[in-house]
PDB file of C-alpha atoms in Angstrom:
ATOM      1  CA  UNK A  18      35.486  -1.224  23.081  1.00 60.00           C
ATOM      2  CA  UNK A  19      36.431  -1.691  19.414  1.00 72.00           C
ATOM      3  CA  UNK A  20      35.064   0.464  16.609  1.00 84.00           C
ATOM      4  CA  UNK A  21      32.955  -2.500  15.396  1.00 85.00           C
ATOM      5  CA  UNK A  22      31.485  -3.062  18.862  1.00 88.00           C
ATOM      6  CA  UNK A  23      30.728   0.644  19.247  1.00 92.00           C
ATOM      7  CA  UNK A  24      28.996   0.748  15.872  1.00 92.00           C
ATOM      8  CA  UNK A  25      26.945  -2.327  16.736  1.00 92.00           C
ATOM      9  CA  UNK A  26      25.936  -0.788  20.059  1.00 93.00           C
ATOM     10  CA  UNK A  27      24.777   2.441  18.378  1.00 94.00           C
ATOM     11  CA  UNK A  28      22.946   0.438  15.739  1.00 95.00           C
ATOM     12  CA  UNK A  29      21.047  -1.542  18.382  1.00 95.00           C
ATOM     13  CA  UNK A  30      20.191   1.683  20.211  1.00 95.00           C
ATOM     14  CA  UNK A  31      18.638   3.035  17.024  1.00 96.00           C
ATOM     15  CA  UNK A  32      16.678  -0.191  16.579  1.00 96.00           C
ATOM     16  CA  UNK A  33      15.454  -0.078  20.191  1.00 95.00           C
ATOM     17  CA  UNK A  34      14.377   3.548  19.674  1.00 96.00           C
ATOM     18  CA  UNK A  35      12.288   2.469  16.643  1.00 94.00           C
ATOM     19  CA  UNK A  36      14.360   4.519  14.214  1.00 95.00           C
ATOM     20  CA  UNK A  37      14.350   3.467  10.568  1.00 96.00           C
ATOM     21  CA  UNK A  38      17.605   2.233   9.085  1.00 97.00           C
ATOM     22  CA  UNK A  39      18.268   3.723   5.641  1.00 97.00           C
ATOM     23  CA  UNK A  40      20.499   2.367   2.824  1.00 96.00           C
ATOM     24  CA  UNK A  41      23.512   4.581   3.553  1.00 95.00           C
ATOM     25  CA  UNK A  42      23.451   3.969   7.301  1.00 96.00           C
ATOM     26  CA  UNK A  43      25.917   1.636   8.981  1.00 96.00           C
ATOM     27  CA  UNK A  44      24.479  -1.819   9.598  1.00 96.00           C
ATOM     28  CA  UNK A  45      25.814  -5.248  10.626  1.00 95.00           C
ATOM     29  CA  UNK A  46      26.625  -7.544   7.716  1.00 95.00           C
ATOM     30  CA  UNK A  47      24.154 -10.159   8.993  1.00 94.00           C
ATOM     31  CA  UNK A  48      21.385  -7.531   9.044  1.00 96.00           C
ATOM     32  CA  UNK A  49      22.150  -6.738   5.404  1.00 96.00           C
ATOM     33  CA  UNK A  50      22.333 -10.412   4.391  1.00 95.00           C
ATOM     34  CA  UNK A  51      19.108 -11.283   6.220  1.00 95.00           C
ATOM     35  CA  UNK A  52      17.193  -8.493   4.516  1.00 96.00           C
ATOM     36  CA  UNK A  53      18.550  -9.299   1.058  1.00 97.00           C
ATOM     37  CA  UNK A  54      17.442 -12.907   1.562  1.00 95.00           C
ATOM     38  CA  UNK A  55      14.038 -11.948   2.947  1.00 95.00           C
ATOM     39  CA  UNK A  56      13.171  -9.119   0.545  1.00 96.00           C
ATOM     40  CA  UNK A  57      14.361 -10.989  -2.555  1.00 97.00           C
ATOM     41  CA  UNK A  58      12.381 -14.063  -1.440  1.00 96.00           C
ATOM     42  CA  UNK A  59       9.344 -11.831  -0.991  1.00 96.00           C
ATOM     43  CA  UNK A  60       9.846 -10.347  -4.476  1.00 97.00           C
ATOM     44  CA  UNK A  61      10.263 -13.797  -6.047  1.00 97.00           C
ATOM     45  CA  UNK A  62       7.051 -14.919  -4.327  1.00 96.00           C
ATOM     46  CA  UNK A  63       5.069 -12.041  -5.833  1.00 96.00           C
ATOM     47  CA  UNK A  64       6.346 -12.808  -9.343  1.00 97.00           C
ATOM     48  CA  UNK A  65       6.032 -16.615  -9.158  1.00 97.00           C
ATOM     49  CA  UNK A  66       2.596 -16.123  -7.571  1.00 96.00           C
ATOM     50  CA  UNK A  67       1.334 -14.652 -10.834  1.00 96.00           C
ATOM     51  CA  UNK A  68       1.583 -18.073 -12.500  1.00 96.00           C
ATOM     52  CA  UNK A  69      -1.166 -20.060 -10.738  1.00 96.00           C
ATOM     53  CA  UNK A  70      -3.575 -17.136 -11.228  1.00 95.00           C
ATOM     54  CA  UNK A  71      -2.558 -16.551 -14.845  1.00 94.00           C
ATOM     55  CA  UNK A  72      -3.672 -20.127 -15.435  1.00 91.00           C
ATOM     56  CA  UNK A  73      -7.291 -18.976 -15.050  1.00 96.00           C
ATOM     57  CA  UNK A  74      -7.414 -15.647 -16.940  1.00 96.00           C
ATOM     58  CA  UNK A  75      -8.821 -17.198 -20.120  1.00 95.00           C
ATOM     59  CA  UNK A  76     -11.219 -19.410 -18.152  1.00 95.00           C
ATOM     60  CA  UNK A  77     -12.736 -16.829 -15.795  1.00 96.00           C
ATOM     61  CA  UNK A  78     -16.536 -17.262 -15.639  1.00 95.00           C
ATOM     62  CA  UNK A  79     -17.369 -13.664 -16.634  1.00 96.00           C
ATOM     63  CA  UNK A  80     -15.820 -10.553 -18.146  1.00 96.00           C
ATOM     64  CA  UNK A  81     -15.987  -8.851 -14.733  1.00 95.00           C
ATOM     65  CA  UNK A  82     -14.172 -11.747 -13.087  1.00 95.00           C
ATOM     66  CA  UNK A  83     -11.533 -11.706 -15.815  1.00 96.00           C
ATOM     67  CA  UNK A  84     -10.910  -7.963 -15.448  1.00 96.00           C
ATOM     68  CA  UNK A  85     -10.561  -8.249 -11.669  1.00 95.00           C
ATOM     69  CA  UNK A  86      -8.191 -11.205 -11.964  1.00 96.00           C
ATOM     70  CA  UNK A  87      -6.058  -9.365 -14.539  1.00 96.00           C
ATOM     71  CA  UNK A  88      -5.863  -6.335 -12.247  1.00 95.00           C
ATOM     72  CA  UNK A  89      -4.825  -8.577  -9.371  1.00 95.00           C
ATOM     73  CA  UNK A  90      -2.074 -10.250 -11.393  1.00 96.00           C
ATOM     74  CA  UNK A  91      -0.838  -6.843 -12.520  1.00 95.00           C
ATOM     75  CA  UNK A  92      -0.683  -5.742  -8.887  1.00 95.00           C
ATOM     76  CA  UNK A  93       1.412  -8.780  -7.984  1.00 95.00           C
ATOM     77  CA  UNK A  94       3.896  -7.923 -10.726  1.00 95.00           C
ATOM     78  CA  UNK A  95       4.082  -4.387  -9.357  1.00 95.00           C
ATOM     79  CA  UNK A  96       4.696  -5.695  -5.847  1.00 96.00           C
ATOM     80  CA  UNK A  97       7.623  -7.696  -7.174  1.00 96.00           C
ATOM     81  CA  UNK A  98       9.079  -4.540  -8.726  1.00 95.00           C
ATOM     82  CA  UNK A  99       8.720  -2.553  -5.469  1.00 94.00           C
ATOM     83  CA  UNK A 100      10.469  -5.311  -3.564  1.00 97.00           C
ATOM     84  CA  UNK A 101      13.283  -5.864  -6.045  1.00 97.00           C
ATOM     85  CA  UNK A 102      13.883  -2.122  -5.882  1.00 96.00           C
ATOM     86  CA  UNK A 103      13.998  -2.250  -2.085  1.00 96.00           C
ATOM     87  CA  UNK A 104      16.528  -5.101  -2.202  1.00 97.00           C
ATOM     88  CA  UNK A 105      18.629  -3.216  -4.747  1.00 97.00           C
ATOM     89  CA  UNK A 106      19.265  -0.511  -2.140  1.00 97.00           C
ATOM     90  CA  UNK A 107      21.788  -2.950  -0.639  1.00 96.00           C
ATOM     91  CA  UNK A 108      23.817  -2.918  -3.852  1.00 95.00           C
ATOM     92  CA  UNK A 109      22.664  -6.306  -5.127  1.00 96.00           C
ATOM     93  CA  UNK A 110      21.400  -6.259  -8.727  1.00 95.00           C
ATOM     94  CA  UNK A 111      18.051  -7.537  -9.894  1.00 94.00           C
ATOM     95  CA  UNK A 112      19.792  -9.785 -12.423  1.00 94.00           C
ATOM     96  CA  UNK A 113      21.789 -11.369  -9.601  1.00 96.00           C
ATOM     97  CA  UNK A 114      18.656 -11.995  -7.523  1.00 97.00           C
ATOM     98  CA  UNK A 115      16.844 -13.584 -10.464  1.00 96.00           C
ATOM     99  CA  UNK A 116      19.858 -15.746 -11.233  1.00 96.00           C
ATOM    100  CA  UNK A 117      19.897 -16.981  -7.626  1.00 96.00           C
ATOM    101  CA  UNK A 118      16.195 -17.837  -7.906  1.00 96.00           C
ATOM    102  CA  UNK A 119      16.635 -19.754 -11.153  1.00 96.00           C
ATOM    103  CA  UNK A 120      19.649 -21.649  -9.825  1.00 95.00           C
ATOM    104  CA  UNK A 121      17.728 -22.708  -6.723  1.00 93.00           C
ATOM    105  CA  UNK A 122      19.874 -20.618  -4.365  1.00 94.00           C
ATOM    106  CA  UNK A 123      16.943 -18.380  -3.416  1.00 94.00           C
ATOM    107  CA  UNK A 124      13.468 -19.444  -2.308  1.00 94.00           C
ATOM    108  CA  UNK A 125       9.914 -18.196  -2.764  1.00 95.00           C
ATOM    109  CA  UNK A 126       6.747 -18.903  -0.811  1.00 94.00           C
ATOM    110  CA  UNK A 127       5.911 -22.612  -0.818  1.00 94.00           C
ATOM    111  CA  UNK A 128       2.181 -21.886  -1.288  1.00 95.00           C
ATOM    112  CA  UNK A 129       2.711 -21.199  -5.001  1.00 96.00           C
ATOM    113  CA  UNK A 130       3.909 -24.735  -5.627  1.00 96.00           C
ATOM    114  CA  UNK A 131       0.369 -26.088  -5.355  1.00 97.00           C
ATOM    115  CA  UNK A 132      -1.831 -26.437  -8.465  1.00 96.00           C
ATOM    116  CA  UNK A 133      -4.930 -24.329  -9.152  1.00 96.00           C
ATOM    117  CA  UNK A 134      -7.437 -26.920 -10.309  1.00 97.00           C
ATOM    118  CA  UNK A 135     -10.731 -24.985 -10.352  1.00 97.00           C
ATOM    119  CA  UNK A 136     -12.046 -21.435 -10.401  1.00 97.00           C
ATOM    120  CA  UNK A 137     -12.711 -21.785  -6.671  1.00 98.00           C
ATOM    121  CA  UNK A 138      -8.933 -21.910  -6.203  1.00 98.00           C
ATOM    122  CA  UNK A 139      -8.836 -18.268  -7.344  1.00 97.00           C
ATOM    123  CA  UNK A 140     -11.131 -17.537  -4.428  1.00 97.00           C
ATOM    124  CA  UNK A 141      -9.037 -19.575  -1.997  1.00 97.00           C
ATOM    125  CA  UNK A 142      -5.817 -17.859  -3.094  1.00 96.00           C
ATOM    126  CA  UNK A 143      -7.327 -14.393  -2.853  1.00 96.00           C
ATOM    127  CA  UNK A 144      -8.998 -15.000   0.491  1.00 97.00           C
ATOM    128  CA  UNK A 145      -6.635 -17.392   2.287  1.00 97.00           C
ATOM    129  CA  UNK A 146      -3.231 -16.804   0.698  1.00 96.00           C
ATOM    130  CA  UNK A 147      -3.519 -13.038   0.375  1.00 95.00           C
ATOM    131  CA  UNK A 148      -5.259 -12.943   3.749  1.00 95.00           C
ATOM    132  CA  UNK A 149      -2.241 -14.624   5.314  1.00 95.00           C
ATOM    133  CA  UNK A 150       0.020 -12.240   3.408  1.00 93.00           C
ATOM    134  CA  UNK A 151      -1.835  -9.233   4.836  1.00 93.00           C
ATOM    135  CA  UNK A 152      -1.343 -10.451   8.405  1.00 94.00           C
ATOM    136  CA  UNK A 153       2.361 -10.944   7.750  1.00 92.00           C
ATOM    137  CA  UNK A 154       2.922  -7.796   5.684  1.00 92.00           C
ATOM    138  CA  UNK A 155       1.089  -5.487   8.065  1.00 91.00           C
ATOM    139  CA  UNK A 156       3.730  -6.527  10.564  1.00 91.00           C
ATOM    140  CA  UNK A 157       6.495  -5.945   7.991  1.00 92.00           C
ATOM    141  CA  UNK A 158       5.278  -2.361   7.497  1.00 92.00           C
ATOM    142  CA  UNK A 159       6.799  -1.789  10.956  1.00 93.00           C
ATOM    143  CA  UNK A 160      10.144  -3.273   9.866  1.00 95.00           C
ATOM    144  CA  UNK A 161      13.263  -1.403  10.957  1.00 96.00           C
ATOM    145  CA  UNK A 162      14.568  -1.098   7.388  1.00 97.00           C
ATOM    146  CA  UNK A 163      12.986   1.989   5.832  1.00 96.00           C
ATOM    147  CA  UNK A 164      12.720   1.009   2.134  1.00 96.00           C
ATOM    148  CA  UNK A 165      11.124  -2.349   2.999  1.00 96.00           C
ATOM    149  CA  UNK A 166       8.661  -0.828   5.469  1.00 95.00           C
ATOM    150  CA  UNK A 167       7.597   1.858   2.977  1.00 94.00           C
ATOM    151  CA  UNK A 168       7.102  -0.691   0.188  1.00 93.00           C
ATOM    152  CA  UNK A 169       4.786  -2.636   2.500  1.00 92.00           C
ATOM    153  CA  UNK A 170       2.442   0.313   2.992  1.00 89.00           C
ATOM    154  CA  UNK A 171       1.266   0.314  -0.619  1.00 87.00           C
ATOM    155  CA  UNK A 172       1.420  -3.449  -0.999  1.00 92.00           C
ATOM    156  CA  UNK A 173      -0.838  -3.977   2.041  1.00 90.00           C
ATOM    157  CA  UNK A 174      -3.498  -1.660   0.589  1.00 87.00           C
ATOM    158  CA  UNK A 175      -3.592  -3.607  -2.656  1.00 89.00           C
ATOM    159  CA  UNK A 176      -3.562  -6.970  -0.881  1.00 89.00           C
ATOM    160  CA  UNK A 177      -6.718  -5.872   0.925  1.00 89.00           C
ATOM    161  CA  UNK A 178      -8.456  -5.636  -2.452  1.00 89.00           C
ATOM    162  CA  UNK A 179      -7.132  -9.071  -3.383  1.00 93.00           C
ATOM    163  CA  UNK A 180      -8.508 -10.637  -0.218  1.00 94.00           C
ATOM    164  CA  UNK A 181     -11.952  -9.119  -0.787  1.00 93.00           C
ATOM    165  CA  UNK A 182     -11.935 -10.402  -4.364  1.00 94.00           C
ATOM    166  CA  UNK A 183     -11.161 -13.921  -3.149  1.00 96.00           C
ATOM    167  CA  UNK A 184     -13.756 -13.880  -0.393  1.00 97.00           C
ATOM    168  CA  UNK A 185     -16.361 -12.632  -2.855  1.00 97.00           C
ATOM    169  CA  UNK A 186     -15.655 -15.590  -5.146  1.00 97.00           C
ATOM    170  CA  UNK A 187     -15.978 -18.064  -2.276  1.00 98.00           C
ATOM    171  CA  UNK A 188     -19.152 -16.408  -0.986  1.00 97.00           C
ATOM    172  CA  UNK A 189     -20.818 -16.510  -4.400  1.00 97.00           C
ATOM    173  CA  UNK A 190     -19.925 -20.150  -4.891  1.00 97.00           C
ATOM    174  CA  UNK A 191     -21.283 -21.074  -1.446  1.00 98.00           C
ATOM    175  CA  UNK A 192     -24.555 -19.415  -2.481  1.00 97.00           C
ATOM    176  CA  UNK A 193     -24.582 -21.304  -5.776  1.00 96.00           C
ATOM    177  CA  UNK A 194     -25.374 -24.839  -6.901  1.00 97.00           C
ATOM    178  CA  UNK A 195     -24.382 -27.951  -4.932  1.00 97.00           C
ATOM    179  CA  UNK A 196     -21.534 -28.480  -7.409  1.00 97.00           C
ATOM    180  CA  UNK A 197     -20.267 -24.943  -6.824  1.00 97.00           C
ATOM    181  CA  UNK A 198     -20.450 -25.339  -3.053  1.00 98.00           C
ATOM    182  CA  UNK A 199     -18.550 -28.607  -3.313  1.00 98.00           C
ATOM    183  CA  UNK A 200     -15.925 -26.904  -5.469  1.00 98.00           C
ATOM    184  CA  UNK A 201     -15.495 -24.091  -2.920  1.00 98.00           C
ATOM    185  CA  UNK A 202     -15.161 -26.547  -0.034  1.00 98.00           C
ATOM    186  CA  UNK A 203     -12.620 -28.589  -1.992  1.00 98.00           C
ATOM    187  CA  UNK A 204     -10.498 -25.460  -2.562  1.00 98.00           C
ATOM    188  CA  UNK A 205     -10.754 -24.676   1.148  1.00 98.00           C
ATOM    189  CA  UNK A 206      -9.642 -28.202   2.004  1.00 98.00           C
ATOM    190  CA  UNK A 207      -6.581 -28.009  -0.225  1.00 98.00           C
ATOM    191  CA  UNK A 208      -5.387 -24.470   0.605  1.00 98.00           C
ATOM    192  CA  UNK A 209      -6.132 -24.222   4.336  1.00 98.00           C
ATOM    193  CA  UNK A 210      -3.067 -26.016   5.670  1.00 98.00           C
ATOM    194  CA  UNK A 211      -0.580 -24.608   3.113  1.00 97.00           C
ATOM    195  CA  UNK A 212      -1.869 -21.141   4.058  1.00 97.00           C
ATOM    196  CA  UNK A 213      -1.009 -21.792   7.713  1.00 97.00           C
ATOM    197  CA  UNK A 214       2.467 -22.874   6.624  1.00 97.00           C
ATOM    198  CA  UNK A 215       3.014 -19.472   4.988  1.00 95.00           C
ATOM    199  CA  UNK A 216       3.965 -17.997   8.372  1.00 94.00           C
ATOM    200  CA  UNK A 217       6.978 -20.265   8.555  1.00 92.00           C
ATOM    201  CA  UNK A 218       7.937 -23.022  10.970  1.00 92.00           C
ATOM    202  CA  UNK A 219       7.175 -22.825  14.711  1.00 90.00           C
ATOM    203  CA  UNK A 220       9.213 -20.231  16.586  1.00 84.00           C
ATOM    204  CA  UNK A 221      11.215 -22.989  18.283  1.00 83.00           C
ATOM    205  CA  UNK A 222      12.361 -24.278  14.872  1.00 83.00           C
ATOM    206  CA  UNK A 223      12.778 -21.000  12.970  1.00 73.00           C
ATOM    207  CA  UNK A 224      16.452 -20.422  12.180  1.00 68.00           C
ATOM    208  CA  UNK A 225      16.222 -16.653  11.718  1.00 72.00           C
ATOM    209  CA  UNK A 226      13.443 -15.561  14.091  1.00 77.00           C
ATOM    210  CA  UNK A 227      15.452 -14.592  17.182  1.00 82.00           C
ATOM    211  CA  UNK A 228      17.922 -12.355  15.351  1.00 86.00           C
ATOM    212  CA  UNK A 229      15.220 -10.869  13.116  1.00 90.00           C
ATOM    213  CA  UNK A 230      13.099 -10.043  16.164  1.00 91.00           C
ATOM    214  CA  UNK A 231      16.062  -8.456  17.932  1.00 92.00           C
ATOM    215  CA  UNK A 232      16.738  -6.208  14.933  1.00 95.00           C
ATOM    216  CA  UNK A 233      13.003  -5.610  14.350  1.00 95.00           C
ATOM    217  CA  UNK A 234      13.178  -6.931  10.829  1.00 94.00           C
ATOM    218  CA  UNK A 235      10.059  -8.690  12.089  1.00 91.00           C
ATOM    219  CA  UNK A 236       8.243  -7.482  15.166  1.00 91.00           C
ATOM    220  CA  UNK A 237       5.953 -10.455  15.852  1.00 91.00           C
ATOM    221  CA  UNK A 238       6.615 -14.182  15.919  1.00 91.00           C
ATOM    222  CA  UNK A 239       5.534 -16.776  13.353  1.00 92.00           C
ATOM    223  CA  UNK A 240       3.226 -18.476  15.841  1.00 94.00           C
ATOM    224  CA  UNK A 241       1.556 -15.246  16.943  1.00 95.00           C
ATOM    225  CA  UNK A 242       0.875 -14.185  13.351  1.00 96.00           C
ATOM    226  CA  UNK A 243      -0.439 -17.637  12.455  1.00 97.00           C
ATOM    227  CA  UNK A 244      -2.836 -17.549  15.418  1.00 97.00           C
ATOM    228  CA  UNK A 245      -4.087 -14.105  14.416  1.00 97.00           C
ATOM    229  CA  UNK A 246      -4.812 -15.327  10.900  1.00 97.00           C
ATOM    230  CA  UNK A 247      -6.696 -18.379  12.173  1.00 98.00           C
ATOM    231  CA  UNK A 248      -8.796 -16.334  14.589  1.00 97.00           C
ATOM    232  CA  UNK A 249      -9.858 -13.995  11.790  1.00 95.00           C
ATOM    233  CA  UNK A 250     -10.382 -16.558   9.075  1.00 97.00           C
ATOM    234  CA  UNK A 251     -12.343 -19.248  10.915  1.00 98.00           C
ATOM    235  CA  UNK A 252     -15.160 -16.786  11.605  1.00 96.00           C
ATOM    236  CA  UNK A 253     -15.165 -15.680   7.953  1.00 97.00           C
ATOM    237  CA  UNK A 254     -15.372 -19.308   6.814  1.00 98.00           C
ATOM    238  CA  UNK A 255     -18.285 -20.069   9.113  1.00 97.00           C
ATOM    239  CA  UNK A 256     -20.114 -16.933   7.958  1.00 97.00           C
ATOM    240  CA  UNK A 257     -20.399 -18.211   4.378  1.00 98.00           C
ATOM    241  CA  UNK A 258     -20.939 -21.857   5.324  1.00 97.00           C
ATOM    242  CA  UNK A 259     -17.475 -23.302   4.724  1.00 98.00           C
ATOM    243  CA  UNK A 260     -16.079 -26.013   6.972  1.00 98.00           C
ATOM    244  CA  UNK A 261     -12.510 -25.589   8.197  1.00 98.00           C
ATOM    245  CA  UNK A 262     -10.742 -28.912   7.432  1.00 98.00           C
ATOM    246  CA  UNK A 263      -9.405 -29.451  10.943  1.00 98.00           C
ATOM    247  CA  UNK A 264     -11.061 -32.031  13.177  1.00 97.00           C
ATOM    248  CA  UNK A 265      -9.181 -30.639  16.193  1.00 97.00           C
ATOM    249  CA  UNK A 266     -10.390 -27.070  15.708  1.00 97.00           C
ATOM    250  CA  UNK A 267     -12.139 -25.685  18.787  1.00 97.00           C
ATOM    251  CA  UNK A 268     -12.637 -22.310  20.424  1.00 97.00           C
ATOM    252  CA  UNK A 269     -10.988 -21.751  23.795  1.00 97.00           C
ATOM    253  CA  UNK A 270     -13.187 -19.366  25.783  1.00 95.00           C
ATOM    254  CA  UNK A 271     -10.422 -18.670  28.286  1.00 96.00           C
ATOM    255  CA  UNK A 272      -7.797 -17.566  25.768  1.00 95.00           C
ATOM    256  CA  UNK A 273     -10.383 -16.344  23.217  1.00 96.00           C
ATOM    257  CA  UNK A 274      -8.434 -18.112  20.476  1.00 97.00           C
ATOM    258  CA  UNK A 275      -9.188 -20.962  18.100  1.00 98.00           C
ATOM    259  CA  UNK A 276      -7.078 -24.005  18.900  1.00 97.00           C
ATOM    260  CA  UNK A 277      -6.013 -26.004  15.868  1.00 97.00           C
ATOM    261  CA  UNK A 278      -4.527 -29.375  15.028  1.00 97.00           C
ATOM    262  CA  UNK A 279      -0.934 -30.271  14.149  1.00 96.00           C
ATOM    263  CA  UNK A 280       0.522 -28.876  10.927  1.00 97.00           C
ATOM    264  CA  UNK A 281       2.276 -31.328   8.608  1.00 96.00           C
ATOM    265  CA  UNK A 282       5.734 -29.767   8.633  1.00 96.00           C
ATOM    266  CA  UNK A 283       7.157 -32.701   6.672  1.00 96.00           C
ATOM    267  CA  UNK A 284       5.008 -31.588   3.744  1.00 96.00           C
ATOM    268  CA  UNK A 285       6.183 -27.991   4.214  1.00 95.00           C
ATOM    269  CA  UNK A 286       9.875 -28.917   4.076  1.00 95.00           C
ATOM    270  CA  UNK A 287       9.313 -31.246   1.117  1.00 95.00           C
ATOM    271  CA  UNK A 288       7.871 -28.356  -0.874  1.00 95.00           C
ATOM    272  CA  UNK A 289      10.496 -25.862   0.334  1.00 93.00           C
ATOM    273  CA  UNK A 290      13.262 -28.233  -0.786  1.00 92.00           C
ATOM    274  CA  UNK A 291      11.852 -28.259  -4.313  1.00 91.00           C
ATOM    275  CA  UNK A 292       9.755 -31.418  -4.319  1.00 93.00           C
ATOM    276  CA  UNK A 293       6.226 -29.981  -4.242  1.00 94.00           C
ATOM    277  CA  UNK A 294       3.529 -30.623  -6.860  1.00 95.00           C
ATOM    278  CA  UNK A 295       4.509 -27.672  -9.074  1.00 96.00           C
ATOM    279  CA  UNK A 296       8.064 -26.613  -8.135  1.00 95.00           C
ATOM    280  CA  UNK A 297       9.649 -27.668 -11.416  1.00 95.00           C
ATOM    281  CA  UNK A 298       6.755 -26.354 -13.494  1.00 96.00           C
ATOM    282  CA  UNK A 299       6.904 -22.922 -11.847  1.00 97.00           C
ATOM    283  CA  UNK A 300      10.656 -22.547 -12.307  1.00 96.00           C
ATOM    284  CA  UNK A 301      10.710 -23.847 -15.886  1.00 97.00           C
ATOM    285  CA  UNK A 302       7.962 -21.366 -16.763  1.00 96.00           C
ATOM    286  CA  UNK A 303       9.882 -18.497 -15.134  1.00 96.00           C
ATOM    287  CA  UNK A 304      13.141 -19.358 -16.911  1.00 97.00           C
ATOM    288  CA  UNK A 305      11.437 -19.769 -20.288  1.00 96.00           C
ATOM    289  CA  UNK A 306       9.691 -16.397 -20.263  1.00 95.00           C
ATOM    290  CA  UNK A 307      12.628 -14.625 -18.630  1.00 95.00           C
ATOM    291  CA  UNK A 308      14.804 -15.761 -21.542  1.00 95.00           C
ATOM    292  CA  UNK A 309      12.107 -14.964 -24.086  1.00 95.00           C
ATOM    293  CA  UNK A 310      11.930 -11.401 -22.737  1.00 94.00           C
ATOM    294  CA  UNK A 311      15.685 -10.803 -22.959  1.00 94.00           C
ATOM    295  CA  UNK A 312      15.261  -8.658 -26.091  1.00 96.00           C
ATOM    296  CA  UNK A 313      13.042  -6.226 -24.157  1.00 95.00           C
ATOM    297  CA  UNK A 314      15.691  -5.743 -21.482  1.00 92.00           C
ATOM    298  CA  UNK A 315      18.393  -5.365 -24.143  1.00 93.00           C
ATOM    299  CA  UNK A 316      16.331  -2.767 -26.032  1.00 96.00           C
ATOM    300  CA  UNK A 317      15.702  -0.801 -22.821  1.00 93.00           C
ATOM    301  CA  UNK A 318      19.436  -0.835 -22.016  1.00 92.00           C
ATOM    302  CA  UNK A 319      20.314   0.299 -25.540  1.00 94.00           C
ATOM    303  CA  UNK A 320      17.831   3.153 -25.318  1.00 94.00           C
ATOM    304  CA  UNK A 321      19.251   4.194 -21.945  1.00 92.00           C
ATOM    305  CA  UNK A 322      22.759   4.276 -23.405  1.00 93.00           C
ATOM    306  CA  UNK A 323      21.540   6.322 -26.351  1.00 92.00           C
ATOM    307  CA  UNK A 324      19.850   8.883 -24.096  1.00 91.00           C
ATOM    308  CA  UNK A 325      22.897   9.086 -21.849  1.00 89.00           C
ATOM    309  CA  UNK A 326      25.171   9.699 -24.835  1.00 87.00           C
ATOM    310  CA  UNK A 327      23.079  12.672 -25.894  1.00 77.00           C
TER     311      UNK A 327
END
């Protein structure tokens, strides 16, 4: 057995024993590449995800709502920093990751390429989008790579607050005027299916699932996580009077799961490939303010050099 094969065997034994892999440990190159791709994509999603919510800060219906939304956006920025830091443990720089994002070589969650048209969309994002994120990220807290798993622990706690904020908005609107109830239902109609797409394509079509499962980068499949989210969320929707926009939705008493209709994967891939409603807007915004903030990064670097020299 070659040295490479022996190292791979020992690595897999550590994975199977649920040991955490740390930055200085030996790891297969594909393990490293997969995690750089996944963690950087996760970080980009947190940062880009600030944009559709920032659109409503100045239009929040009350001071309380504005303060909560600002706190939520601040959290998302912090999540991006945790995740960029986790990715940097592989030796890739933050500047390189951001360059890959801006050049279209790296992706972010497709959900953030949909417009936020009304205040109810802030509720839908908090409840549905962050709710889906919690289901996915709770699983990632069990990831085999230590820095990523530890970052997830804090992120999941804060996402719980975000989901409650969103559900509160939707609940209040469903208890409001007919116009408010219509607005809440419209947000539900537009964000339900994109939220289900957040878990990725079906397991049979997911390019990275098998290897990621074997290395415990992820410990549950896309389809299983999606089903868990649906089972939780349908009951929450019914509780406040929202209708799930799926004519095929029905509860199976034998499996104790909600069965749902077909997902439009053509739409998913259209958005992923950069042709969604807001892809260009999101990236242009990111590039503009990244360039505008260059002087801050330069000043911080100059200060660091000055301190180091002393």
